[in-house]
């Protein structure tokens, strides 16, 4: 009986050991130095980063490496041997980068599968920014942009870059590829905003399309259409208004009537939307409006010189 119990206990310990081994995870600390990630050909390796990341993959690996990302995990599977190659992981929220040096080689006979990897921040790595939605909520409650500026989190990628990229993806990329950015929200936009003073030196028709906001900055997408028969070069210096940043989707416009006679400019403003950042429209001065009406006392009309009270002398 004791021998049976000992055998059962040994089997249980072996099974627990195998379970623990199969669920072991290799911990890699990101200390701003590239992390080595070896791969075995034909085997999938999982990397947990616990954040939404964008992956930079060299074109040379497209046919040799299958890569998927979901729920803060990255799945890598090499179909053939791969020399040491660097990948970039970019935090969608903060823009921070993590560098991976991958290399794939054929598995040796009897070699165990590689363990999953979890990437954690090292002691010398700046902590991840807090959710910017919290700062925005505080701003909405206080009702004052200036009072909440101090609560905004420092980001690795400037806010104008994040906003412009998000707006461009919403307008030009397929919806399934638009990356969610915590804290960015669509804002109401008056479609009848007069944009006559935006590019007064160019023959273009401007129309506001959509706007988004992150922290205390707004980005407004404005459609520009060439109304002339000549091509136009677009220069941000020709824009009139108080803008933090301005980016054209295309650098030039073809003559009116062609498919490429239209583009979009992304205007980033701080503290308010586009309408408050435009220059006021000044009406041309009509001096006639300041003259007294004809026939009024003291009025001087053409062909009717005033005697000015002088007596006639012959």
mmCIF file of C-alpha atoms in Angstrom:
data_model
loop_
_atom_site.group_PDB
_atom_site.id
_atom_site.type_symbol
_atom_site.label_atom_id
_atom_site.label_comp_id
_atom_site.label_asym_id
_atom_site.label_seq_id
_atom_site.Cartn_x
_atom_site.Cartn_y
_atom_site.Cartn_z
ATOM 1 C CA UNK A 1 0.000 0.000 0.000
ATOM 2 C CA UNK A 2 2.817 2.359 0.860
ATOM 3 C CA UNK A 3 4.555 1.456 -2.392
ATOM 4 C CA UNK A 4 1.362 2.328 -4.318
ATOM 5 C CA UNK A 5 1.026 5.641 -2.485
ATOM 6 C CA UNK A 6 4.649 6.507 -3.180
ATOM 7 C CA UNK A 7 4.209 5.727 -6.870
ATOM 8 C CA UNK A 8 1.066 7.846 -7.035
ATOM 9 C CA UNK A 9 2.821 10.720 -5.274
ATOM 10 C CA UNK A 10 5.776 10.501 -7.641
ATOM 11 C CA UNK A 11 3.463 10.497 -10.655
ATOM 12 C CA UNK A 12 1.622 13.518 -9.287
ATOM 13 C CA UNK A 13 4.859 15.425 -8.728
ATOM 14 C CA UNK A 14 6.065 14.573 -12.225
ATOM 15 C CA UNK A 15 2.794 15.724 -13.742
ATOM 16 C CA UNK A 16 2.886 18.962 -11.770
ATOM 17 C CA UNK A 17 6.457 19.509 -12.857
ATOM 18 C CA UNK A 18 5.552 18.978 -16.497
ATOM 19 C CA UNK A 19 2.613 21.393 -16.193
ATOM 20 C CA UNK A 20 4.804 24.011 -14.563
ATOM 21 C CA UNK A 21 7.405 23.543 -17.296
ATOM 22 C CA UNK A 22 4.844 23.817 -20.081
ATOM 23 C CA UNK A 23 3.507 27.073 -18.628
ATOM 24 C CA UNK A 24 6.893 28.644 -17.866
ATOM 25 C CA UNK A 25 7.375 32.138 -19.250
ATOM 26 C CA UNK A 26 10.699 33.785 -19.960
ATOM 27 C CA UNK A 27 10.858 37.308 -18.549
ATOM 28 C CA UNK A 28 12.754 39.942 -20.515
ATOM 29 C CA UNK A 29 13.321 43.402 -19.064
ATOM 30 C CA UNK A 30 13.307 46.343 -21.428
ATOM 31 C CA UNK A 31 16.250 48.561 -20.445
ATOM 32 C CA UNK A 32 16.457 50.456 -23.763
ATOM 33 C CA UNK A 33 18.747 47.732 -25.137
ATOM 34 C CA UNK A 34 17.545 45.435 -27.955
ATOM 35 C CA UNK A 35 16.051 42.184 -26.658
ATOM 36 C CA UNK A 36 17.188 38.923 -28.274
ATOM 37 C CA UNK A 37 14.259 36.703 -29.307
ATOM 38 C CA UNK A 38 15.349 33.383 -30.864
ATOM 39 C CA UNK A 39 12.840 31.429 -32.959
ATOM 40 C CA UNK A 40 12.619 27.848 -34.203
ATOM 41 C CA UNK A 41 11.529 27.226 -37.768
ATOM 42 C CA UNK A 42 7.978 25.929 -37.912
ATOM 43 C CA UNK A 43 7.212 26.715 -34.257
ATOM 44 C CA UNK A 44 5.148 29.640 -33.015
ATOM 45 C CA UNK A 45 6.468 31.776 -30.197
ATOM 46 C CA UNK A 46 4.294 34.124 -28.181
ATOM 47 C CA UNK A 47 5.495 37.468 -26.806
ATOM 48 C CA UNK A 48 3.362 39.199 -24.188
ATOM 49 C CA UNK A 49 3.756 42.973 -24.058
ATOM 50 C CA UNK A 50 0.450 43.792 -22.297
ATOM 51 C CA UNK A 51 -0.208 46.870 -24.401
ATOM 52 C CA UNK A 52 -1.492 47.776 -27.835
ATOM 53 C CA UNK A 53 1.542 47.983 -30.105
ATOM 54 C CA UNK A 54 2.314 48.714 -33.723
ATOM 55 C CA UNK A 55 4.930 46.389 -35.265
ATOM 56 C CA UNK A 56 7.580 47.540 -37.717
ATOM 57 C CA UNK A 57 8.495 44.607 -39.963
ATOM 58 C CA UNK A 58 11.183 44.811 -42.688
ATOM 59 C CA UNK A 59 9.918 43.983 -46.171
ATOM 60 C CA UNK A 60 12.526 41.242 -46.487
ATOM 61 C CA UNK A 61 10.753 39.181 -43.807
ATOM 62 C CA UNK A 62 7.283 39.342 -45.294
ATOM 63 C CA UNK A 63 7.468 35.890 -46.914
ATOM 64 C CA UNK A 64 9.439 34.171 -44.150
ATOM 65 C CA UNK A 65 7.768 35.309 -40.942
ATOM 66 C CA UNK A 66 4.124 35.125 -39.970
ATOM 67 C CA UNK A 67 3.303 37.751 -37.399
ATOM 68 C CA UNK A 68 0.009 38.419 -35.640
ATOM 69 C CA UNK A 69 -0.919 40.732 -32.783
ATOM 70 C CA UNK A 70 -3.979 40.502 -30.548
ATOM 71 C CA UNK A 71 -4.836 41.551 -27.013
ATOM 72 C CA UNK A 72 -1.335 42.637 -26.045
ATOM 73 C CA UNK A 73 0.302 39.456 -27.386
ATOM 74 C CA UNK A 74 2.455 38.969 -30.491
ATOM 75 C CA UNK A 75 2.611 35.623 -32.307
ATOM 76 C CA UNK A 76 5.730 34.899 -34.389
ATOM 77 C CA UNK A 77 6.226 31.861 -36.617
ATOM 78 C CA UNK A 78 9.154 31.500 -39.021
ATOM 79 C CA UNK A 79 8.754 29.327 -42.111
ATOM 80 C CA UNK A 80 12.501 29.149 -42.762
ATOM 81 C CA UNK A 81 15.783 30.246 -41.264
ATOM 82 C CA UNK A 82 16.035 33.994 -40.658
ATOM 83 C CA UNK A 83 19.287 35.869 -40.013
ATOM 84 C CA UNK A 84 19.387 38.305 -37.081
ATOM 85 C CA UNK A 85 16.858 41.017 -37.869
ATOM 86 C CA UNK A 86 15.552 43.913 -35.816
ATOM 87 C CA UNK A 87 11.849 44.525 -35.202
ATOM 88 C CA UNK A 88 10.304 47.647 -33.700
ATOM 89 C CA UNK A 89 7.346 47.586 -31.346
ATOM 90 C CA UNK A 90 5.699 50.979 -30.851
ATOM 91 C CA UNK A 91 3.226 51.668 -28.093
ATOM 92 C CA UNK A 92 0.148 53.052 -29.831
ATOM 93 C CA UNK A 93 -0.769 55.149 -26.793
ATOM 94 C CA UNK A 94 2.581 56.706 -25.882
ATOM 95 C CA UNK A 95 4.670 56.135 -29.004
ATOM 96 C CA UNK A 96 7.464 54.490 -26.970
ATOM 97 C CA UNK A 97 9.608 51.945 -28.828
ATOM 98 C CA UNK A 98 10.800 48.454 -27.872
ATOM 99 C CA UNK A 99 13.486 46.860 -30.057
ATOM 100 C CA UNK A 100 13.619 43.112 -30.705
ATOM 101 C CA UNK A 101 16.450 41.220 -32.423
ATOM 102 C CA UNK A 102 14.942 38.022 -33.824
ATOM 103 C CA UNK A 103 16.695 35.083 -35.501
ATOM 104 C CA UNK A 104 15.218 31.756 -36.609
ATOM 105 C CA UNK A 105 17.028 28.445 -37.053
ATOM 106 C CA UNK A 106 15.854 24.853 -37.598
ATOM 107 C CA UNK A 107 14.991 22.920 -34.459
ATOM 108 C CA UNK A 108 17.430 20.221 -33.391
ATOM 109 C CA UNK A 109 16.332 16.651 -32.802
ATOM 110 C CA UNK A 110 14.528 16.372 -29.490
ATOM 111 C CA UNK A 111 14.739 20.115 -28.804
ATOM 112 C CA UNK A 112 11.921 21.366 -26.582
ATOM 113 C CA UNK A 113 9.672 24.193 -27.787
ATOM 114 C CA UNK A 114 10.767 27.661 -26.794
ATOM 115 C CA UNK A 115 8.986 29.274 -23.871
ATOM 116 C CA UNK A 116 6.671 32.258 -24.278
ATOM 117 C CA UNK A 117 8.204 35.634 -23.488
ATOM 118 C CA UNK A 118 6.851 38.417 -21.339
ATOM 119 C CA UNK A 119 8.413 41.855 -21.746
ATOM 120 C CA UNK A 120 8.391 44.030 -18.644
ATOM 121 C CA UNK A 121 9.785 47.487 -18.053
ATOM 122 C CA UNK A 122 13.129 47.699 -16.352
ATOM 123 C CA UNK A 123 14.005 49.936 -13.449
ATOM 124 C CA UNK A 124 15.573 52.543 -15.728
ATOM 125 C CA UNK A 125 12.652 52.727 -18.142
ATOM 126 C CA UNK A 126 10.164 55.588 -17.717
ATOM 127 C CA UNK A 127 6.812 54.352 -16.514
ATOM 128 C CA UNK A 128 3.953 54.187 -18.970
ATOM 129 C CA UNK A 129 1.784 57.294 -19.107
ATOM 130 C CA UNK A 130 -1.516 57.257 -17.373
ATOM 131 C CA UNK A 131 -4.665 57.009 -19.386
ATOM 132 C CA UNK A 132 -5.084 60.416 -21.025
ATOM 133 C CA UNK A 133 -8.825 59.961 -20.825
ATOM 134 C CA UNK A 134 -8.492 60.683 -17.105
ATOM 135 C CA UNK A 135 -6.944 64.061 -17.834
ATOM 136 C CA UNK A 136 -9.662 64.826 -20.329
ATOM 137 C CA UNK A 137 -12.352 63.895 -17.818
ATOM 138 C CA UNK A 138 -10.788 66.223 -15.270
ATOM 139 C CA UNK A 139 -10.772 68.976 -17.895
ATOM 140 C CA UNK A 140 -14.411 68.445 -18.750
ATOM 141 C CA UNK A 141 -15.376 68.587 -15.065
ATOM 142 C CA UNK A 142 -13.414 71.750 -14.373
ATOM 143 C CA UNK A 143 -14.636 73.379 -17.577
ATOM 144 C CA UNK A 144 -11.305 75.129 -17.992
ATOM 145 C CA UNK A 145 -8.570 73.979 -20.320
ATOM 146 C CA UNK A 146 -5.927 76.053 -18.611
ATOM 147 C CA UNK A 147 -6.552 74.555 -15.188
ATOM 148 C CA UNK A 148 -6.034 70.996 -16.407
ATOM 149 C CA UNK A 149 -2.973 71.422 -18.607
ATOM 150 C CA UNK A 150 -0.759 70.356 -15.734
ATOM 151 C CA UNK A 151 -2.518 66.984 -15.511
ATOM 152 C CA UNK A 152 -1.599 65.950 -19.064
ATOM 153 C CA UNK A 153 0.967 63.183 -19.325
ATOM 154 C CA UNK A 154 4.253 63.635 -21.139
ATOM 155 C CA UNK A 155 4.265 61.509 -24.294
ATOM 156 C CA UNK A 156 7.082 60.082 -26.367
ATOM 157 C CA UNK A 157 5.214 61.107 -29.531
ATOM 158 C CA UNK A 158 3.993 64.727 -29.720
ATOM 159 C CA UNK A 159 0.237 65.155 -29.529
ATOM 160 C CA UNK A 160 0.014 66.916 -32.944
ATOM 161 C CA UNK A 161 1.658 63.881 -34.562
ATOM 162 C CA UNK A 162 -0.754 61.476 -32.844
ATOM 163 C CA UNK A 163 -3.767 63.567 -33.845
ATOM 164 C CA UNK A 164 -2.678 64.036 -37.460
ATOM 165 C CA UNK A 165 -1.918 60.346 -37.900
ATOM 166 C CA UNK A 166 -5.270 59.375 -36.407
ATOM 167 C CA UNK A 167 -7.168 61.794 -38.645
ATOM 168 C CA UNK A 168 -5.353 60.607 -41.774
ATOM 169 C CA UNK A 169 -6.105 56.971 -40.965
ATOM 170 C CA UNK A 170 -9.783 57.738 -40.457
ATOM 171 C CA UNK A 171 -10.040 59.469 -43.835
ATOM 172 C CA UNK A 172 -7.746 57.415 -46.053
ATOM 173 C CA UNK A 173 -7.202 53.974 -44.477
ATOM 174 C CA UNK A 174 -9.711 51.087 -44.304
ATOM 175 C CA UNK A 175 -11.724 51.243 -41.096
ATOM 176 C CA UNK A 176 -10.467 47.831 -39.983
ATOM 177 C CA UNK A 177 -6.902 49.151 -39.964
ATOM 178 C CA UNK A 178 -7.573 52.282 -37.889
ATOM 179 C CA UNK A 179 -5.640 51.957 -34.659
ATOM 180 C CA UNK A 180 -7.503 52.897 -31.480
ATOM 181 C CA UNK A 181 -5.810 55.621 -29.456
ATOM 182 C CA UNK A 182 -6.977 56.026 -25.845
ATOM 183 C CA UNK A 183 -8.027 59.577 -25.110
ATOM 184 C CA UNK A 184 -8.830 60.662 -28.668
ATOM 185 C CA UNK A 185 -12.459 61.565 -29.242
ATOM 186 C CA UNK A 186 -14.483 62.838 -32.169
ATOM 187 C CA UNK A 187 -15.789 66.357 -31.595
ATOM 188 C CA UNK A 188 -18.710 68.198 -33.119
ATOM 189 C CA UNK A 189 -17.825 70.409 -36.048
ATOM 190 C CA UNK A 190 -19.805 73.199 -37.656
ATOM 191 C CA UNK A 191 -19.867 72.321 -41.333
ATOM 192 C CA UNK A 192 -20.736 75.889 -42.326
ATOM 193 C CA UNK A 193 -17.500 77.399 -41.048
ATOM 194 C CA UNK A 194 -16.337 80.115 -43.423
ATOM 195 C CA UNK A 195 -12.816 79.244 -44.570
ATOM 196 C CA UNK A 196 -12.328 82.087 -47.040
ATOM 197 C CA UNK A 197 -9.367 83.445 -45.074
ATOM 198 C CA UNK A 198 -7.547 80.106 -44.723
ATOM 199 C CA UNK A 199 -5.667 80.210 -48.056
ATOM 200 C CA UNK A 200 -6.480 83.631 -49.519
ATOM 201 C CA UNK A 201 -3.609 83.562 -52.028
ATOM 202 C CA UNK A 202 -4.647 80.315 -53.735
ATOM 203 C CA UNK A 203 -7.722 79.555 -55.872
ATOM 204 C CA UNK A 204 -9.014 76.727 -53.707
ATOM 205 C CA UNK A 205 -12.353 75.843 -52.140
ATOM 206 C CA UNK A 206 -12.068 74.750 -48.499
ATOM 207 C CA UNK A 207 -14.550 72.644 -46.554
ATOM 208 C CA UNK A 208 -14.247 71.335 -42.989
ATOM 209 C CA UNK A 209 -14.764 67.552 -42.839
ATOM 210 C CA UNK A 210 -14.191 66.283 -39.294
ATOM 211 C CA UNK A 211 -12.366 67.043 -36.054
ATOM 212 C CA UNK A 212 -10.820 65.088 -33.185
ATOM 213 C CA UNK A 213 -9.452 66.070 -29.808
ATOM 214 C CA UNK A 214 -6.695 64.781 -27.520
ATOM 215 C CA UNK A 215 -5.961 66.565 -24.247
ATOM 216 C CA UNK A 216 -6.007 70.313 -24.978
ATOM 217 C CA UNK A 217 -5.397 70.064 -28.717
ATOM 218 C CA UNK A 218 -7.745 69.672 -31.681
ATOM 219 C CA UNK A 219 -7.112 68.478 -35.219
ATOM 220 C CA UNK A 220 -9.498 69.480 -37.995
ATOM 221 C CA UNK A 221 -9.456 67.872 -41.423
ATOM 222 C CA UNK A 222 -10.207 70.399 -44.164
ATOM 223 C CA UNK A 223 -10.794 69.385 -47.783
ATOM 224 C CA UNK A 224 -9.089 71.596 -50.364
ATOM 225 C CA UNK A 225 -10.224 71.605 -54.005
ATOM 226 C CA UNK A 226 -8.440 73.400 -56.817
ATOM 227 C CA UNK A 227 -10.817 75.695 -58.686
ATOM 228 C CA UNK A 228 -8.347 76.897 -61.315
ATOM 229 C CA UNK A 229 -7.050 75.430 -64.571
ATOM 230 C CA UNK A 230 -3.450 75.329 -63.364
ATOM 231 C CA UNK A 231 -1.669 73.022 -60.897
ATOM 232 C CA UNK A 232 -1.003 74.353 -57.416
ATOM 233 C CA UNK A 233 1.902 73.830 -55.025
ATOM 234 C CA UNK A 234 0.776 73.726 -51.399
ATOM 235 C CA UNK A 235 2.911 75.535 -48.845
ATOM 236 C CA UNK A 236 2.008 75.523 -45.119
ATOM 237 C CA UNK A 237 3.387 79.051 -44.845
ATOM 238 C CA UNK A 238 0.491 80.290 -46.965
ATOM 239 C CA UNK A 239 -2.053 79.204 -44.349
ATOM 240 C CA UNK A 240 -3.554 82.085 -42.399
ATOM 241 C CA UNK A 241 -4.503 81.393 -38.781
ATOM 242 C CA UNK A 242 -3.229 80.427 -35.351
ATOM 243 C CA UNK A 243 -2.161 76.791 -35.775
ATOM 244 C CA UNK A 244 0.153 74.538 -33.777
ATOM 245 C CA UNK A 245 0.824 72.360 -36.824
ATOM 246 C CA UNK A 246 -0.424 71.947 -40.382
ATOM 247 C CA UNK A 247 0.079 68.933 -42.651
ATOM 248 C CA UNK A 248 -1.063 68.417 -46.236
ATOM 249 C CA UNK A 249 -2.040 64.920 -47.318
ATOM 250 C CA UNK A 250 -0.539 65.697 -50.752
ATOM 251 C CA UNK A 251 2.020 68.403 -51.609
ATOM 252 C CA UNK A 252 0.231 69.665 -54.722
ATOM 253 C CA UNK A 253 -3.087 69.808 -56.557
ATOM 254 C CA UNK A 254 -3.781 69.083 -60.206
ATOM 255 C CA UNK A 255 -5.963 71.434 -62.276
ATOM 256 C CA UNK A 256 -9.681 71.466 -61.567
ATOM 257 C CA UNK A 257 -11.644 68.569 -62.986
ATOM 258 C CA UNK A 258 -8.974 65.911 -62.500
ATOM 259 C CA UNK A 259 -9.140 63.130 -59.926
ATOM 260 C CA UNK A 260 -6.213 64.575 -57.991
ATOM 261 C CA UNK A 261 -7.518 68.141 -57.774
ATOM 262 C CA UNK A 262 -8.513 67.569 -54.129
ATOM 263 C CA UNK A 263 -6.576 66.868 -50.948
ATOM 264 C CA UNK A 264 -6.898 67.339 -47.196
ATOM 265 C CA UNK A 265 -4.991 69.560 -44.799
ATOM 266 C CA UNK A 266 -4.837 68.660 -41.102
ATOM 267 C CA UNK A 267 -4.841 71.724 -38.850
ATOM 268 C CA UNK A 268 -3.886 71.310 -35.185
ATOM 269 C CA UNK A 269 -5.007 73.983 -32.730
ATOM 270 C CA UNK A 270 -4.542 74.387 -28.996
ATOM 271 C CA UNK A 271 -7.199 75.314 -26.466
ATOM 272 C CA UNK A 272 -10.043 75.551 -28.975
ATOM 273 C CA UNK A 273 -11.259 74.346 -32.331
ATOM 274 C CA UNK A 274 -10.658 75.624 -35.840
ATOM 275 C CA UNK A 275 -13.282 78.367 -35.891
ATOM 276 C CA UNK A 276 -11.548 80.316 -33.118
ATOM 277 C CA UNK A 277 -8.145 80.013 -34.824
ATOM 278 C CA UNK A 278 -9.066 81.589 -38.154
ATOM 279 C CA UNK A 279 -8.376 85.194 -39.020
ATOM 280 C CA UNK A 280 -11.455 87.440 -39.107
ATOM 281 C CA UNK A 281 -12.850 88.272 -42.504
ATOM 282 C CA UNK A 282 -12.485 91.978 -43.257
ATOM 283 C CA UNK A 283 -15.040 93.470 -45.626
ATOM 284 C CA UNK A 284 -13.725 95.904 -48.263
ATOM 285 C CA UNK A 285 -14.185 99.567 -47.358
ATOM 286 C CA UNK A 286 -16.757 101.482 -49.381
ATOM 287 C CA UNK A 287 -16.122 105.190 -48.838
ATOM 288 C CA UNK A 288 -19.455 106.151 -50.430
ATOM 289 C CA UNK A 289 -21.261 104.698 -47.422
ATOM 290 C CA UNK A 290 -19.813 107.478 -45.254
ATOM 291 C CA UNK A 291 -21.059 110.318 -47.483
ATOM 292 C CA UNK A 292 -24.321 112.120 -46.689
ATOM 293 C CA UNK A 293 -27.255 111.247 -48.940
ATOM 294 C CA UNK A 294 -27.890 113.466 -52.001
ATOM 295 C CA UNK A 295 -30.011 116.554 -51.322
ATOM 296 C CA UNK A 296 -29.060 116.728 -47.679
ATOM 297 C CA UNK A 297 -28.225 120.107 -46.209
ATOM 298 C CA UNK A 298 -24.681 121.096 -46.982
ATOM 299 C CA UNK A 299 -24.334 118.279 -49.508
ATOM 300 C CA UNK A 300 -22.273 118.942 -52.573
ATOM 301 C CA UNK A 301 -23.362 117.237 -55.725
ATOM 302 C CA UNK A 302 -21.700 116.988 -59.082
ATOM 303 C CA UNK A 303 -22.719 119.988 -61.223
ATOM 304 C CA UNK A 304 -24.221 121.682 -58.199
ATOM 305 C CA UNK A 305 -21.388 123.586 -56.543
ATOM 306 C CA UNK A 306 -22.172 124.909 -53.153
ATOM 307 C CA UNK A 307 -22.003 128.647 -52.673
ATOM 308 C CA UNK A 308 -21.016 128.092 -49.098
ATOM 309 C CA UNK A 309 -23.100 131.107 -48.002
ATOM 310 C CA UNK A 310 -21.129 133.455 -50.206
ATOM 311 C CA UNK A 311 -23.138 136.215 -51.899
ATOM 312 C CA UNK A 312 -23.085 136.452 -55.666
ATOM 313 C CA UNK A 313 -21.310 139.391 -57.149
ATOM 314 C CA UNK A 314 -21.622 140.496 -60.704
#
